[in-house]
PDB file of C-alpha atoms in Angstrom:
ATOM      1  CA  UNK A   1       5.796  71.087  30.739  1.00 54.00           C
ATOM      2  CA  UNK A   2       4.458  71.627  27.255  1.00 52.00           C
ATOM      3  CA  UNK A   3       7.616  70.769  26.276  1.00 58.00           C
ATOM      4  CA  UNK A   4       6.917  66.899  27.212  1.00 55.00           C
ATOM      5  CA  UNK A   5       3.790  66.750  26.595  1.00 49.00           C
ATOM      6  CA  UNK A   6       4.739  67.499  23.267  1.00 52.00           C
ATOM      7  CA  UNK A   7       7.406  65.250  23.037  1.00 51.00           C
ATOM      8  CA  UNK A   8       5.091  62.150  24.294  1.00 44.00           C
ATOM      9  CA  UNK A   9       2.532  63.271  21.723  1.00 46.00           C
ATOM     10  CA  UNK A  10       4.768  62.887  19.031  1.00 42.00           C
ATOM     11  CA  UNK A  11       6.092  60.006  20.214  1.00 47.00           C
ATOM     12  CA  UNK A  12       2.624  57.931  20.825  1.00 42.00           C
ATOM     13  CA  UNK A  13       1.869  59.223  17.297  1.00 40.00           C
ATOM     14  CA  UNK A  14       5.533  57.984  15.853  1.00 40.00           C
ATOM     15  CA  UNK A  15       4.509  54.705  17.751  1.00 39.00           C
ATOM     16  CA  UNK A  16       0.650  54.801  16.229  1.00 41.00           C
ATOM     17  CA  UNK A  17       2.318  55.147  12.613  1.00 34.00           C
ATOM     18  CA  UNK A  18       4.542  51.838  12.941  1.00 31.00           C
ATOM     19  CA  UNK A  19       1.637  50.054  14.355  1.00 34.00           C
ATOM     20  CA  UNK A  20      -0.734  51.150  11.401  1.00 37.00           C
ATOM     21  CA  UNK A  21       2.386  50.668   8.810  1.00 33.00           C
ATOM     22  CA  UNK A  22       2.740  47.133  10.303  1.00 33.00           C
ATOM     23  CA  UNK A  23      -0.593  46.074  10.503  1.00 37.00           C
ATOM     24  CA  UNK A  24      -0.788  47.183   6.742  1.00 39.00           C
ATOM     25  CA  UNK A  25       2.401  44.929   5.547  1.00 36.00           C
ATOM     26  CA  UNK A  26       0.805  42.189   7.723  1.00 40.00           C
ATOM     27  CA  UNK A  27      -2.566  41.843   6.409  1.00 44.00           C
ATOM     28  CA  UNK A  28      -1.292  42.514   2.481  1.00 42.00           C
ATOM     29  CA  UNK A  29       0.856  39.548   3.220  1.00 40.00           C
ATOM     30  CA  UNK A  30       4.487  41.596   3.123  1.00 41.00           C
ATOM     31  CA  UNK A  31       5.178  40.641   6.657  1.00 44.00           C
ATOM     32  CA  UNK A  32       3.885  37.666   8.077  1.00 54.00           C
ATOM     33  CA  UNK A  33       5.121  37.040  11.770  1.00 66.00           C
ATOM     34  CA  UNK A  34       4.473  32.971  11.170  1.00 75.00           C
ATOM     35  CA  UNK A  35       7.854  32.932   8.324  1.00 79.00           C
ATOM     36  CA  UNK A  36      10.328  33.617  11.562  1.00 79.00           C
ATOM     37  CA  UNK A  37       9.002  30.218  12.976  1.00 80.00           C
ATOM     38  CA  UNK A  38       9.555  27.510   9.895  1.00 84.00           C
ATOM     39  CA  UNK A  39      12.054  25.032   9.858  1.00 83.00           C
ATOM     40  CA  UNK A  40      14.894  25.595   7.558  1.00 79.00           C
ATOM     41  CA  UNK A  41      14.829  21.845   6.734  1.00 84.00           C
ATOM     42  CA  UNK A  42      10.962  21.421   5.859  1.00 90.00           C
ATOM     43  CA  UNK A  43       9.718  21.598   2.386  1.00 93.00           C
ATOM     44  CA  UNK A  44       7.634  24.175   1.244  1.00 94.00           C
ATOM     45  CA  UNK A  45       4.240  24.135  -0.995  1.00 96.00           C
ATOM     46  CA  UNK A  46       1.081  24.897  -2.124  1.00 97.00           C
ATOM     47  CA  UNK A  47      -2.899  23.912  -1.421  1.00 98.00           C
ATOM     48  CA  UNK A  48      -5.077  25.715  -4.385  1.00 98.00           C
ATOM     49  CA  UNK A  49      -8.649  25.657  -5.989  1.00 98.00           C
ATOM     50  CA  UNK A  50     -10.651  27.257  -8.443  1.00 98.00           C
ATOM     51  CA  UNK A  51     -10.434  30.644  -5.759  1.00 97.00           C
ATOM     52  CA  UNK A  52      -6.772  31.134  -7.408  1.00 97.00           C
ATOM     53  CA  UNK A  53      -8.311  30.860 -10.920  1.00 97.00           C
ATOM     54  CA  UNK A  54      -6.379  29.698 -13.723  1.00 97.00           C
ATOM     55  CA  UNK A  55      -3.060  28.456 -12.917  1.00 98.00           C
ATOM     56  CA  UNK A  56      -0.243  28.815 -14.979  1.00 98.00           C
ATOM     57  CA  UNK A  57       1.701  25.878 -13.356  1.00 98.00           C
ATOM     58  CA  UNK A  58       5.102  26.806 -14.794  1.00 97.00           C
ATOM     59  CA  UNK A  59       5.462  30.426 -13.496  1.00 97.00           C
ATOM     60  CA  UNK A  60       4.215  29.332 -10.213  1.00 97.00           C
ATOM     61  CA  UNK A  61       6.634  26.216  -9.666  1.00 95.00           C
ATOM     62  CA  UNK A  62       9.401  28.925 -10.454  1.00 92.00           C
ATOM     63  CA  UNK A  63       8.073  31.768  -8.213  1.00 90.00           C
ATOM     64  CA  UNK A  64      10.317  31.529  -4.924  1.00 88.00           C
ATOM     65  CA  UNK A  65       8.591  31.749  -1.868  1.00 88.00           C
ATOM     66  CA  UNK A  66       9.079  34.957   0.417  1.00 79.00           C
ATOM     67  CA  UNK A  67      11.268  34.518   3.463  1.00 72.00           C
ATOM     68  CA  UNK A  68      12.958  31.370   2.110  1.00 78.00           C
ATOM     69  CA  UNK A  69      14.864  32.255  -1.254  1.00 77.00           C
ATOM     70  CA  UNK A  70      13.448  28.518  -3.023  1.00 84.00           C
ATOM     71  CA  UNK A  71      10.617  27.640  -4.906  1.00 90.00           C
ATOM     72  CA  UNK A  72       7.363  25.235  -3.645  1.00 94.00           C
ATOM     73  CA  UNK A  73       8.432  21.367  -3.834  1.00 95.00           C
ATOM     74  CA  UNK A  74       4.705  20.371  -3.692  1.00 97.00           C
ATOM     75  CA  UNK A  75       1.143  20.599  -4.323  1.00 98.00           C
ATOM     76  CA  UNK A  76      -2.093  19.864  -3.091  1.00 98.00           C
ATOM     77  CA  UNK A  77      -5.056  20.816  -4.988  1.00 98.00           C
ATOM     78  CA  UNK A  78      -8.836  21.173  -3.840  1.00 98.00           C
ATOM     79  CA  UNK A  79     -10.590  18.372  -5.960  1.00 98.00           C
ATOM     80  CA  UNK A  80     -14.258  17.667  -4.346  1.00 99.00           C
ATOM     81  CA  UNK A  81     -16.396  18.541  -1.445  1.00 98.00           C
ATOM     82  CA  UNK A  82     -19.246  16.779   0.290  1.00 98.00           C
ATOM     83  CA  UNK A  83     -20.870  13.847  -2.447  1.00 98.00           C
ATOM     84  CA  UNK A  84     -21.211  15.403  -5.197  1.00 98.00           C
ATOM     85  CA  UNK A  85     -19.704  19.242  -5.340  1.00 98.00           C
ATOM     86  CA  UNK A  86     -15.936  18.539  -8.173  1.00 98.00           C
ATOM     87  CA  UNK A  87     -13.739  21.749  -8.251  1.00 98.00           C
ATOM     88  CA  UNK A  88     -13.945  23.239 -11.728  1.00 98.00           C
ATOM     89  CA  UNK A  89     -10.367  24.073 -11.711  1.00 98.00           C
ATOM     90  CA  UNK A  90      -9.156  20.071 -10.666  1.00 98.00           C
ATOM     91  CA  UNK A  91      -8.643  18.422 -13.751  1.00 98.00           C
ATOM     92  CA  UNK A  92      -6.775  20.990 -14.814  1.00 98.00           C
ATOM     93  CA  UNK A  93      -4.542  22.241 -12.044  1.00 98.00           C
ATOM     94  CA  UNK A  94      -3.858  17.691 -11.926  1.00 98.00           C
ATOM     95  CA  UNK A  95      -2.485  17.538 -15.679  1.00 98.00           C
ATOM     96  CA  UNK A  96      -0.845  21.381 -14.762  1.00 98.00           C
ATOM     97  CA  UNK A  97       0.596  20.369 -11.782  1.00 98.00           C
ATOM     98  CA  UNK A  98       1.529  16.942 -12.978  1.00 97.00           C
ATOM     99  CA  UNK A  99       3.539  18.253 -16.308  1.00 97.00           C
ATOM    100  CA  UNK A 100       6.133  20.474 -14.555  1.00 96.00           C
ATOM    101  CA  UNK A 101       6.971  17.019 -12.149  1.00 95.00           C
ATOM    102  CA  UNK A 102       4.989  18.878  -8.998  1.00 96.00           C
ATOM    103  CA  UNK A 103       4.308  16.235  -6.123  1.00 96.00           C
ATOM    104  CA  UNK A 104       0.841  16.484  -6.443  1.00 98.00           C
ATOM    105  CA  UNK A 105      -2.083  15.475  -4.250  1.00 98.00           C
ATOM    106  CA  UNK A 106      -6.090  15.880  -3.807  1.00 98.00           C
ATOM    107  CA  UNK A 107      -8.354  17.429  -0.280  1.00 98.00           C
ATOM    108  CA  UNK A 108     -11.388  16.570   0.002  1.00 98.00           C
ATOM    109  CA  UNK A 109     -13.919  19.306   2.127  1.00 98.00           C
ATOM    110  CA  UNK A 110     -15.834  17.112   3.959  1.00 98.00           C
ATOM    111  CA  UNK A 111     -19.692  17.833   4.854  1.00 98.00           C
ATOM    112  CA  UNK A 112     -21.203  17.904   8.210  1.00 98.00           C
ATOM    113  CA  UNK A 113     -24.449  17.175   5.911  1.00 98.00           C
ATOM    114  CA  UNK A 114     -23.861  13.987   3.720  1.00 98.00           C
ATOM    115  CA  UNK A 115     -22.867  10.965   4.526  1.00 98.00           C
ATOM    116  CA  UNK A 116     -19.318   9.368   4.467  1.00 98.00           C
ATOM    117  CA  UNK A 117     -20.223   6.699   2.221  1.00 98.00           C
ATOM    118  CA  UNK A 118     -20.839   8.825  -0.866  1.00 98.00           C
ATOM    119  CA  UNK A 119     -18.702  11.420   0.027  1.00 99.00           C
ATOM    120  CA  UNK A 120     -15.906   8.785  -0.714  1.00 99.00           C
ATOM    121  CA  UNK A 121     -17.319   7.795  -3.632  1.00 98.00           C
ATOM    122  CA  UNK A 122     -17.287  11.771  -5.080  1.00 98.00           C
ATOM    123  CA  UNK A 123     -13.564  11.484  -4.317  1.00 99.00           C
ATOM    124  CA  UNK A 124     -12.475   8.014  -6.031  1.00 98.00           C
ATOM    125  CA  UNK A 125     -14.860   9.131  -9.071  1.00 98.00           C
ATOM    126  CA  UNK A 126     -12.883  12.228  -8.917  1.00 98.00           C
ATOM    127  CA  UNK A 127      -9.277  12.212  -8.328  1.00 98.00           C
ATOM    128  CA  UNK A 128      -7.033   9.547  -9.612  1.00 98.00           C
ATOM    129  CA  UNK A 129      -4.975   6.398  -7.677  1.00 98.00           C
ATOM    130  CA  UNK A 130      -2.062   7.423  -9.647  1.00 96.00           C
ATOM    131  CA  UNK A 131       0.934   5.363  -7.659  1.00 96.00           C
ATOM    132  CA  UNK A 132       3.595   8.279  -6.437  1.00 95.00           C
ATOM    133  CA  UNK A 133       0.884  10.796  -6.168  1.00 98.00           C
ATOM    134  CA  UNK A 134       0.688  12.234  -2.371  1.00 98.00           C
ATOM    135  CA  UNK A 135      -2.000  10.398  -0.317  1.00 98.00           C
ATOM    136  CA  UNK A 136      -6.003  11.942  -0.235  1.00 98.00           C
ATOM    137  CA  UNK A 137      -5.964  14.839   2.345  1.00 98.00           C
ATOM    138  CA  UNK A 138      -9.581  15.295   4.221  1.00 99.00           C
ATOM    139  CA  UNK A 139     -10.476  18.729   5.393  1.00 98.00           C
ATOM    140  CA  UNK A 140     -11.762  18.672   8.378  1.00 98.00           C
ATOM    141  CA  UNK A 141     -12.716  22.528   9.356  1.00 98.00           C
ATOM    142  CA  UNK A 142     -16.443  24.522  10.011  1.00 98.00           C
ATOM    143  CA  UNK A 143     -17.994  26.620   7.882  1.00 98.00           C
ATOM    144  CA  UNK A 144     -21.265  28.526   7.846  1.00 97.00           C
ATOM    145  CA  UNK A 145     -23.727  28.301  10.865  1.00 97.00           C
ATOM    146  CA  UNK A 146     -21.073  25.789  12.281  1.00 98.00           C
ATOM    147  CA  UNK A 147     -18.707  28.098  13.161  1.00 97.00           C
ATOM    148  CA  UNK A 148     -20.736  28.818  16.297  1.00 97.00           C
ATOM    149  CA  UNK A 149     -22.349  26.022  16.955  1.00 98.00           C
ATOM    150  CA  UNK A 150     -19.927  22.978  16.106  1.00 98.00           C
ATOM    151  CA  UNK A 151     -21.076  19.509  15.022  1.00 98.00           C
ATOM    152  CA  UNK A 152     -21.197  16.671  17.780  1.00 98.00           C
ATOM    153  CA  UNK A 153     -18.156  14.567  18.012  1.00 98.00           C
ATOM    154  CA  UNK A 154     -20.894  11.471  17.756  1.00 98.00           C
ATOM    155  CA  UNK A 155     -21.915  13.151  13.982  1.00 98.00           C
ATOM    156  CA  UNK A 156     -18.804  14.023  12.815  1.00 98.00           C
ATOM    157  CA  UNK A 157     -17.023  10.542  13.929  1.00 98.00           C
ATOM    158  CA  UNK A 158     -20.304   8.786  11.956  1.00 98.00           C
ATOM    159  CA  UNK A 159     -19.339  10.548   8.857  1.00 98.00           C
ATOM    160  CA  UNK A 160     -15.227  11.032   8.981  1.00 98.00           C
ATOM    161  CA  UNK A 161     -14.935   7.436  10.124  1.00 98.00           C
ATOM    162  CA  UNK A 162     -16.664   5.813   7.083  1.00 98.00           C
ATOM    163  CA  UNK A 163     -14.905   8.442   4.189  1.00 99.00           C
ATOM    164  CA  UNK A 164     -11.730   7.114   5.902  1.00 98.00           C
ATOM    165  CA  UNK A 165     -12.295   3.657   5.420  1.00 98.00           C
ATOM    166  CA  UNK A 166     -13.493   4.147   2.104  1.00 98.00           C
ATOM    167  CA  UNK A 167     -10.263   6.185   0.618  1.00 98.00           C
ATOM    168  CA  UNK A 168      -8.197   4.522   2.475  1.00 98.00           C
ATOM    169  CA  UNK A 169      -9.503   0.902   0.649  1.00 98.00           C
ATOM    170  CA  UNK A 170      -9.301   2.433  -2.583  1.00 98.00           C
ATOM    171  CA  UNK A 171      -6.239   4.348  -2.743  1.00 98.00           C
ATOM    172  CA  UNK A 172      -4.225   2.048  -0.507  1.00 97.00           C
ATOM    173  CA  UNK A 173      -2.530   3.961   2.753  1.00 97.00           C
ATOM    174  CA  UNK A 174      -4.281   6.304   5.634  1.00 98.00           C
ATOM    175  CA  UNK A 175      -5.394   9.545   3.813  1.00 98.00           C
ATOM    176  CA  UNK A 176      -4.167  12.666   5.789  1.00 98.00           C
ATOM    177  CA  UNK A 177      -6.351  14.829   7.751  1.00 98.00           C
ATOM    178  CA  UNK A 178      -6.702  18.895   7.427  1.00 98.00           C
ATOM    179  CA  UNK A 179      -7.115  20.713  11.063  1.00 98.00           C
ATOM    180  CA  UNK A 180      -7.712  23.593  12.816  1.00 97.00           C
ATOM    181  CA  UNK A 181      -6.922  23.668  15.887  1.00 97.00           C
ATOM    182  CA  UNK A 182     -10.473  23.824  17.026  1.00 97.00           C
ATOM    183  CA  UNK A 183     -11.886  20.927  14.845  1.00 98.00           C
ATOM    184  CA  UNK A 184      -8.412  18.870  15.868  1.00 98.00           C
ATOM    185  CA  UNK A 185      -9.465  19.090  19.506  1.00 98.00           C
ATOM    186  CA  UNK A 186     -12.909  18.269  19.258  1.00 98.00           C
ATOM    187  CA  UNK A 187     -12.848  15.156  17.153  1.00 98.00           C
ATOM    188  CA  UNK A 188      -9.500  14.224  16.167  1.00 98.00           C
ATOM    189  CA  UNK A 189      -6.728  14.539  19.441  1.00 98.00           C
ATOM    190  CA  UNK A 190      -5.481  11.168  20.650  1.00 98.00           C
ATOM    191  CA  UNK A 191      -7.693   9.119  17.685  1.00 98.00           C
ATOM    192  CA  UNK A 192      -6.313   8.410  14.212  1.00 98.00           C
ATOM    193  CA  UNK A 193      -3.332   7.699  15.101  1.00 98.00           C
ATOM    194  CA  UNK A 194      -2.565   6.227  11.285  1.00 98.00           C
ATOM    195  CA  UNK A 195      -3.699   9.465   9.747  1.00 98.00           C
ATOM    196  CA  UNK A 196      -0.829  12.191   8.916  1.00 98.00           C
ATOM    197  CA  UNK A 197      -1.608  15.252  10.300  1.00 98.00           C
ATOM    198  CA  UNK A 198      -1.530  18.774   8.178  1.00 98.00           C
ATOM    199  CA  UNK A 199      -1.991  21.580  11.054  1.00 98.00           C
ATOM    200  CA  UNK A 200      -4.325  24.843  10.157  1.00 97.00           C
ATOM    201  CA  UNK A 201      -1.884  27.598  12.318  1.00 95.00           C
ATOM    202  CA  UNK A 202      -1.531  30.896  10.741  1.00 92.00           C
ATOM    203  CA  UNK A 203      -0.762  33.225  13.546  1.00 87.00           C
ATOM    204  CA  UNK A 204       1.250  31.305  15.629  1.00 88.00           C
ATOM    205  CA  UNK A 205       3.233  27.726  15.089  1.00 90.00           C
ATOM    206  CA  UNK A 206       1.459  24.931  15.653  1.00 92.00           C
ATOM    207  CA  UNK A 207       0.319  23.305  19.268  1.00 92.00           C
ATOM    208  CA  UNK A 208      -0.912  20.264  18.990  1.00 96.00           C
ATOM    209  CA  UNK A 209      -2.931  19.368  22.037  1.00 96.00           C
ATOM    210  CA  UNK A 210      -2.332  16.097  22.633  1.00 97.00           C
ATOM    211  CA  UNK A 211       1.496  16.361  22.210  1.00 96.00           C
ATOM    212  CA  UNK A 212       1.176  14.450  18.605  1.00 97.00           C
ATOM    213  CA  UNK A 213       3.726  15.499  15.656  1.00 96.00           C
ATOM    214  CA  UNK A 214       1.942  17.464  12.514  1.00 96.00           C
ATOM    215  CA  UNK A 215       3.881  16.349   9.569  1.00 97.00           C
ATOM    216  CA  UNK A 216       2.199  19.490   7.304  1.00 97.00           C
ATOM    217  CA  UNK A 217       2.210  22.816   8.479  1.00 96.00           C
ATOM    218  CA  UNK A 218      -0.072  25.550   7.135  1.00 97.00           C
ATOM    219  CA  UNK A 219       1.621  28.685   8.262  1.00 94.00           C
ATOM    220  CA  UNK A 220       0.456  31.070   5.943  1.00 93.00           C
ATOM    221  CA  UNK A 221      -2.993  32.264   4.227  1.00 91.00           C
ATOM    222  CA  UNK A 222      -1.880  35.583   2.778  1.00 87.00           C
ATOM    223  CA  UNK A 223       1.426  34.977   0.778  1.00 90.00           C
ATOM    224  CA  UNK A 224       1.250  35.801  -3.157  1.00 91.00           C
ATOM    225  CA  UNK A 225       3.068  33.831  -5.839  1.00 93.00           C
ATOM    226  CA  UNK A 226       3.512  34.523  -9.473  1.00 94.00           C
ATOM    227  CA  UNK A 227       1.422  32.606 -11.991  1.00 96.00           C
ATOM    228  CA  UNK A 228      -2.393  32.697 -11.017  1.00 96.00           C
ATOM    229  CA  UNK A 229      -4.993  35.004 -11.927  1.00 94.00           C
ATOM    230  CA  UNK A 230      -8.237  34.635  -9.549  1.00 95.00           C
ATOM    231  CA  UNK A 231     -10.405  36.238  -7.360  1.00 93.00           C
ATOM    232  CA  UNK A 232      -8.138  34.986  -4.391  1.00 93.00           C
ATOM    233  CA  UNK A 233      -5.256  37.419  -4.604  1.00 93.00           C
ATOM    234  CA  UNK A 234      -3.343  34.965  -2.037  1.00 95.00           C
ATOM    235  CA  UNK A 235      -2.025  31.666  -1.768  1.00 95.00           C
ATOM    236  CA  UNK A 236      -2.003  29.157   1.564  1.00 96.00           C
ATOM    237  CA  UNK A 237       1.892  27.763   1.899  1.00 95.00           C
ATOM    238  CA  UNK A 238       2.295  25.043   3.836  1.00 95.00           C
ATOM    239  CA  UNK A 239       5.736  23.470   4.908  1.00 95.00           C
ATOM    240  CA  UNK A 240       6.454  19.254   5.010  1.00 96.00           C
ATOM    241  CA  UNK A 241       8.137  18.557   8.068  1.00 94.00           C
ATOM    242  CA  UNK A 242      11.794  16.651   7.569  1.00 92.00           C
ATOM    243  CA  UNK A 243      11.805  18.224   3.722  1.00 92.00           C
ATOM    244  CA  UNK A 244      11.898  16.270   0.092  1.00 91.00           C
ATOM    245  CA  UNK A 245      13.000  12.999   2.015  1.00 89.00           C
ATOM    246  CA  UNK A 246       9.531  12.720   3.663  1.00 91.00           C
ATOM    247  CA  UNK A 247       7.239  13.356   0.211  1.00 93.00           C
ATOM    248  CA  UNK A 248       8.017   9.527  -0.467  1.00 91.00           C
ATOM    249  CA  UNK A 249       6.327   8.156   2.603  1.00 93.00           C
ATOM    250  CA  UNK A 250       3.303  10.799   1.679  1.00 97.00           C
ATOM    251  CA  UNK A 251       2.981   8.729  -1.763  1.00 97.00           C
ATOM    252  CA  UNK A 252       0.693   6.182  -3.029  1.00 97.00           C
ATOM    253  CA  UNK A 253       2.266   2.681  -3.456  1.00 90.00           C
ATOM    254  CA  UNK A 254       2.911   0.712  -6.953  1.00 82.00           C
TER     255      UNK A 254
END
C-alpha cells in the first residue's frame, strides 16, 4: 500500500513539474501552442511601436522567426492614436522599415472618445500615401474602463464609420480593420464587407463568427526577434493569408 501511494505521489509530482516547466516555456514565449496551427503558405510579419524601442531594422528583417525557419516579409508599424496622440518611434521605424525594402504599413488605435473626423485627419497628417505601401490598418480593440463595460455599437459605428470614409478618400482603397474577437462581434460581423480583416487570436486560431475569411492573422504576442531594444521584451507576429502573392492587393495604388 505505501508502496503506491508512493508511486502516485511521485508521479502527480513528475506530472506537476511538466506542467510548471511548460507553463514557463509558454509564457517566456519558447513554446507557443498557436505556431502548430499556421499555414505553411502564409507570410509572416511584424506590427511594432515605440513599446519595442529603437529598431534596428536590418537585424530584425534577418532574424528568422521561431517555428518557421524564414525571416518576416512585412511590417506594420503603430503610427497614431485617437486625433492627436503620433508614435514617437513612427517616422523612424517608416524610413527603417522602408530602407531594407520591408512591405510597410501604418494602424491607427482608434478612440472610443474623439471623433472620427479628426481622428482621420491625425492619420493623413501622419503617415504617408506612398503608392505600394500596405493599406491604413484601424485598431479596433478596448482598453481601460472599456474592457468591462464595452462601447455601444450606436457610438462606436458613429466614430469607425466616419475615420473609414475619411482614409479610405485619402489614401485610395478600404483601410483594414484590427479585431479581437470580442470587438469583431460586437460591431464589425456581417458589416464592412470591403474592409480586410487582421484577426486578434493568440491562444487559439482564429473563428470568425460570421463565417467571413481573415486575411491577417495575429497568432502570437510573446515571440522575440533580434534587433530591438525596448521595454517590450516581445514582438506580435502576424501571418498574411495566401503568402507574398497577396501583399500586392494589400498595397496602395499608383
Amino acid at each position: 500500500m505505501r508502496s503506491r501511494a508512493m508511486r502516485v505521489t511521485v508521479t502527480a509530482a513528475s506530472a506537476l513539474v511538466v506542467l510548471c516547466v511548460l507553463g514557463t516555456l509558454v509564457f517566456t514565449g519558447v513554446v507557443w501552442p498557436n505556431r502548430w496551427f499556421v499555414p505553411r503558405d502564409s507570410a509572416v510579419g511584424v506590427d511594432v511601436s515605440a513599446h519595442q524601442g529603437t529598431i534596428d531594422w536590418e537585424e530584425l528583417t534577418g532574424s528568422t522567426v521561431q517555428g518557421r525557419g524564414d525571416a518576416i516579409s512585412f511590417a506594420v508599424l503603430k503610427a497614431t492614436e485617437g486625433s492627436s496622440h503620433v508614435d514617437e518611434q513612427f517616422a523612424a521605424n517608416w524610413a527603417g522599415a522602408q530602407e531594407q525594402g520591408l512591405p510597410v504599413g501604418a494602424y491607427h488605435f482608434m478612440s472610443f472618445e474623439s471623433p472620427g473626423e479628426s481622428q482621420a485627419q491625425n492619420v493623413i497628417d501622419t503617415v504617408p500615401a506612398d503608392p505600394g505601401t500596405l493599406v491604413p490598418t484601424v485598431d479596433l480593440e478596448f482598453y481601460g474602463d472599456y474592457f468591462d463595460d464595452p462601447p455601444s455599437a450606436e457610438l462606436v459605428h458613429g466614430i469607425l464609420d466616419p475615420l473609414l470614409e475619411g482614409l479610405e478618400e485619402h489614401y485610395g482603397a478600404p483601410p483594414m480593420l484590427y479585431l479581437t474577437r470580442e470587438a469583431y462581434d460586437l460591431y464589425v460581423a456581417d458589416l464592412y464587407p470591403d474592409n480586410p480583416i487582421w484577426f486578434r487570436s493568440v491562444t487559439l486560431p482564429p473563428r470568425v463568427s460570421d463565417g467571413r475569411e481573415w486575411t491577417i492573422w495575429q497568432y502570437s504576442h510573446r515571440d522575440r526577434l533580434d534587433g530591438y531594444d525596448g521595454r517590450e521584451r516581445y514582438i506580435d507576429l502576424n501571418v498574411l493569408r495566401g503568402g507574398t502573392e497577396v501583399l500586392e492587393e494589400l498595397t496602395l495604388p499608383e
